[in-house]
Coordinates of N, CA and C in Angstrom, one line a residue:
M70 N 11.1 8.3 9.8 CA 9.9 8.2 10.6 C 10.3 7.5 11.9
P71 N 9.8 7.9 13.0 CA 10.2 7.3 14.3 C 9.7 5.8 14.4
P72 N 10.5 5.0 15.0 CA 10.2 3.5 15.1 C 8.9 3.3 15.8
W73 N 8.5 4.1 16.8 CA 7.3 3.8 17.5 C 6.1 4.1 16.6
L74 N 6.2 5.1 15.7 CA 5.1 5.4 14.8 C 5.0 4.3 13.7
V75 N 6.1 3.8 13.2 CA 6.1 2.7 12.3 C 5.4 1.4 12.9
D76 N 5.7 1.2 14.2 CA 5.1 0.0 14.9 C 3.6 0.1 14.9
Q77 N 3.0 1.3 14.9 CA 1.6 1.4 14.9 C 0.9 1.0 13.6
F78 N 1.7 1.1 12.5 CA 1.1 0.9 11.2 C 1.6 -0.3 10.4
V79 N 2.6 -1.0 10.9 CA 3.1 -2.2 10.3 C 2.2 -3.4 10.5
L80 N 2.1 -4.3 9.6 CA 1.2 -5.4 9.7 C 1.9 -6.6 10.4
I81 N 1.3 -6.9 11.6 CA 1.8 -8.1 12.3 C 0.6 -9.0 12.4
P82 N 0.6 -10.1 11.7 CA -0.6 -11.0 11.5 C -1.2 -11.4 12.8
N83 N -0.5 -11.7 13.9 CA -1.1 -12.2 15.1 C -1.7 -11.0 15.9
Q84 N -1.5 -9.8 15.5 CA -2.1 -8.6 16.1 C -3.2 -8.0 15.3
L85 N -3.6 -8.7 14.3 CA -4.6 -8.1 13.3 C -5.9 -7.8 14.0
A86 N -6.3 -8.6 15.0 CA -7.6 -8.4 15.6 C -7.6 -7.1 16.4
E87 N -6.4 -6.7 17.0 CA -6.3 -5.5 17.8 C -6.0 -4.3 16.9
R88 N -5.4 -4.5 15.7 CA -5.0 -3.4 14.9 C -5.4 -3.7 13.4
P89 N -6.7 -3.7 13.2 CA -7.2 -4.0 11.8 C -6.8 -3.0 10.7
W90 N -6.5 -1.7 11.1 CA -6.1 -0.7 10.2 C -4.8 -1.0 9.4
T91 N -4.1 -1.9 10.0 CA -2.8 -2.3 9.4 C -2.9 -3.0 8.1
I92 N -4.1 -3.5 7.8 CA -4.3 -4.2 6.5 C -4.1 -3.1 5.4
L93 N -4.5 -1.9 5.6 CA -4.3 -0.9 4.6 C -3.0 -0.1 4.8
T94 N -2.7 0.2 6.0 CA -1.5 1.1 6.3 C -0.2 0.5 6.0
Y95 N -0.1 -0.9 6.1 CA 1.2 -1.5 5.8 C 1.7 -1.3 4.4
Q96 N 0.8 -1.1 3.5 CA 1.3 -1.0 2.1 C 1.9 0.4 1.8
F97 N 1.9 1.3 2.7 CA 2.5 2.6 2.6 C 3.9 2.6 3.3
L98 N 4.2 1.6 4.0 CA 5.5 1.4 4.6 C 6.4 0.6 3.7
H99 N 7.7 1.0 3.7 CA 8.5 0.3 2.7 C 9.8 -0.2 3.4
A100 N 10.4 -1.2 2.7 CA 11.6 -1.8 3.2 C 12.9 -1.1 2.8
G101 N 12.7 0.1 2.4 CA 13.9 1.0 2.1 C 13.6 1.9 0.9
V102 N 14.5 2.7 0.6 CA 14.4 3.7 -0.4 C 14.3 3.1 -1.8
M103 N 15.1 2.1 -2.1 CA 15.0 1.4 -3.4 C 13.7 0.7 -3.6
H104 N 13.1 0.1 -2.6 CA 11.8 -0.5 -2.7 C 10.8 0.5 -3.0
L105 N 10.8 1.6 -2.3 CA 9.9 2.7 -2.6 C 10.1 3.3 -4.0
L106 N 11.3 3.5 -4.4 CA 11.6 4.0 -5.8 C 11.1 3.1 -6.9
F107 N 11.3 1.8 -6.8 CA 10.8 0.9 -7.8 C 9.2 0.8 -7.8
N108 N 8.6 0.8 -6.6 CA 7.2 0.9 -6.6 C 6.6 2.1 -7.3
M109 N 7.2 3.3 -7.0 CA 6.7 4.5 -7.6 C 7.0 4.5 -9.1
L110 N 8.2 4.0 -9.5 CA 8.5 3.9 -10.9 C 7.5 3.1 -11.7
G111 N 7.1 1.9 -11.1 CA 6.1 1.1 -11.7 C 4.7 1.8 -11.8
L112 N 4.4 2.5 -10.7 CA 3.1 3.2 -10.7 C 3.1 4.4 -11.7
Y113 N 4.3 5.0 -11.9 CA 4.4 6.1 -12.8 C 4.2 5.6 -14.3
F114 N 4.8 4.5 -14.6 CA 4.7 4.0 -16.0 C 3.4 3.3 -16.3
F115 N 2.9 2.5 -15.3 CA 1.7 1.7 -15.6 C 0.4 2.3 -15.1
G116 N 0.5 3.1 -14.0 CA -0.7 3.7 -13.4 C -1.6 4.5 -14.3
P117 N -1.0 5.5 -15.0 CA -1.9 6.3 -15.9 C -2.6 5.5 -17.0
R118 N -2.0 4.5 -17.5 CA -2.7 3.7 -18.6 C -3.8 2.9 -18.0
L119 N -3.6 2.3 -16.8 CA -4.7 1.6 -16.2 C -5.8 2.5 -15.7
E120 N -5.4 3.6 -15.1 CA -6.4 4.6 -14.7 C -7.3 5.1 -15.8
E121 N -6.7 5.3 -17.0 CA -7.4 5.8 -18.1 C -8.4 4.7 -18.6
R122 N -8.1 3.5 -18.5 CA -9.0 2.4 -18.9 C -10.1 2.1 -17.9
I123 N -9.8 2.2 -16.6 CA -10.9 1.8 -15.7 C -11.5 2.9 -14.9
G124 N -10.9 4.1 -15.0 CA -11.4 5.3 -14.3 C -10.7 5.5 -13.0
S125 N -10.8 6.8 -12.5 CA -10.1 7.1 -11.2 C -10.6 6.4 -10.0
K126 N -11.9 6.4 -9.9 CA -12.5 5.7 -8.7 C -12.2 4.2 -8.6
H127 N -12.3 3.6 -9.8 CA -11.9 2.1 -9.8 C -10.4 1.9 -9.6
F128 N -9.6 2.8 -10.1 CA -8.2 2.7 -9.9 C -7.8 2.8 -8.4
I129 N -8.3 3.7 -7.7 CA -8.0 3.8 -6.3 C -8.5 2.6 -5.5
F130 N -9.7 2.2 -5.9 CA -10.3 1.0 -5.3 C -9.4 -0.3 -5.5
L131 N -9.0 -0.4 -6.8 CA -8.1 -1.5 -7.2 C -6.7 -1.5 -6.4
Y132 N -6.2 -0.3 -6.3 CA -4.9 -0.1 -5.6 C -5.0 -0.5 -4.1
L133 N -6.0 0.0 -3.5 CA -6.2 -0.3 -2.0 C -6.6 -1.8 -1.9
L134 N -7.5 -2.3 -2.7 CA -7.9 -3.7 -2.6 C -6.6 -4.7 -2.9
S135 N -5.8 -4.3 -3.8 CA -4.6 -5.1 -4.0 C -3.7 -5.1 -2.8
G136 N -3.5 -4.0 -2.2 CA -2.7 -4.0 -0.9 C -3.4 -4.8 0.2
A137 N -4.7 -4.7 0.3 CA -5.4 -5.5 1.3 C -5.3 -7.0 1.0
M138 N -5.4 -7.4 -0.2 CA -5.3 -8.8 -0.6 C -3.9 -9.3 -0.3
G139 N -2.9 -8.4 -0.6 CA -1.5 -8.8 -0.3 C -1.3 -9.0 1.2
A140 N -1.9 -8.2 2.0 CA -1.8 -8.4 3.5 C -2.5 -9.7 3.9
L141 N -3.6 -10.0 3.4 CA -4.3 -11.2 3.8 C -3.7 -12.5 3.3
L142 N -3.0 -12.4 2.1 CA -2.4 -13.6 1.6 C -1.0 -13.8 2.3

């Protein structure tokens, strides 16, 4: 991915007022292939069980809310 494109979606706390979308988009950027691999592996093993318990709509909401909370914390 081109660096100029990544710069538009990465979370920079002091630029949050000008770029509020980064609260959600930063969670789809990764620190490398291994980071992405382990995230997807965890989602593969634990995601279906959780989604089955809470439902698809709640699962997507929880996934995005968790990313947003991680950004704010």
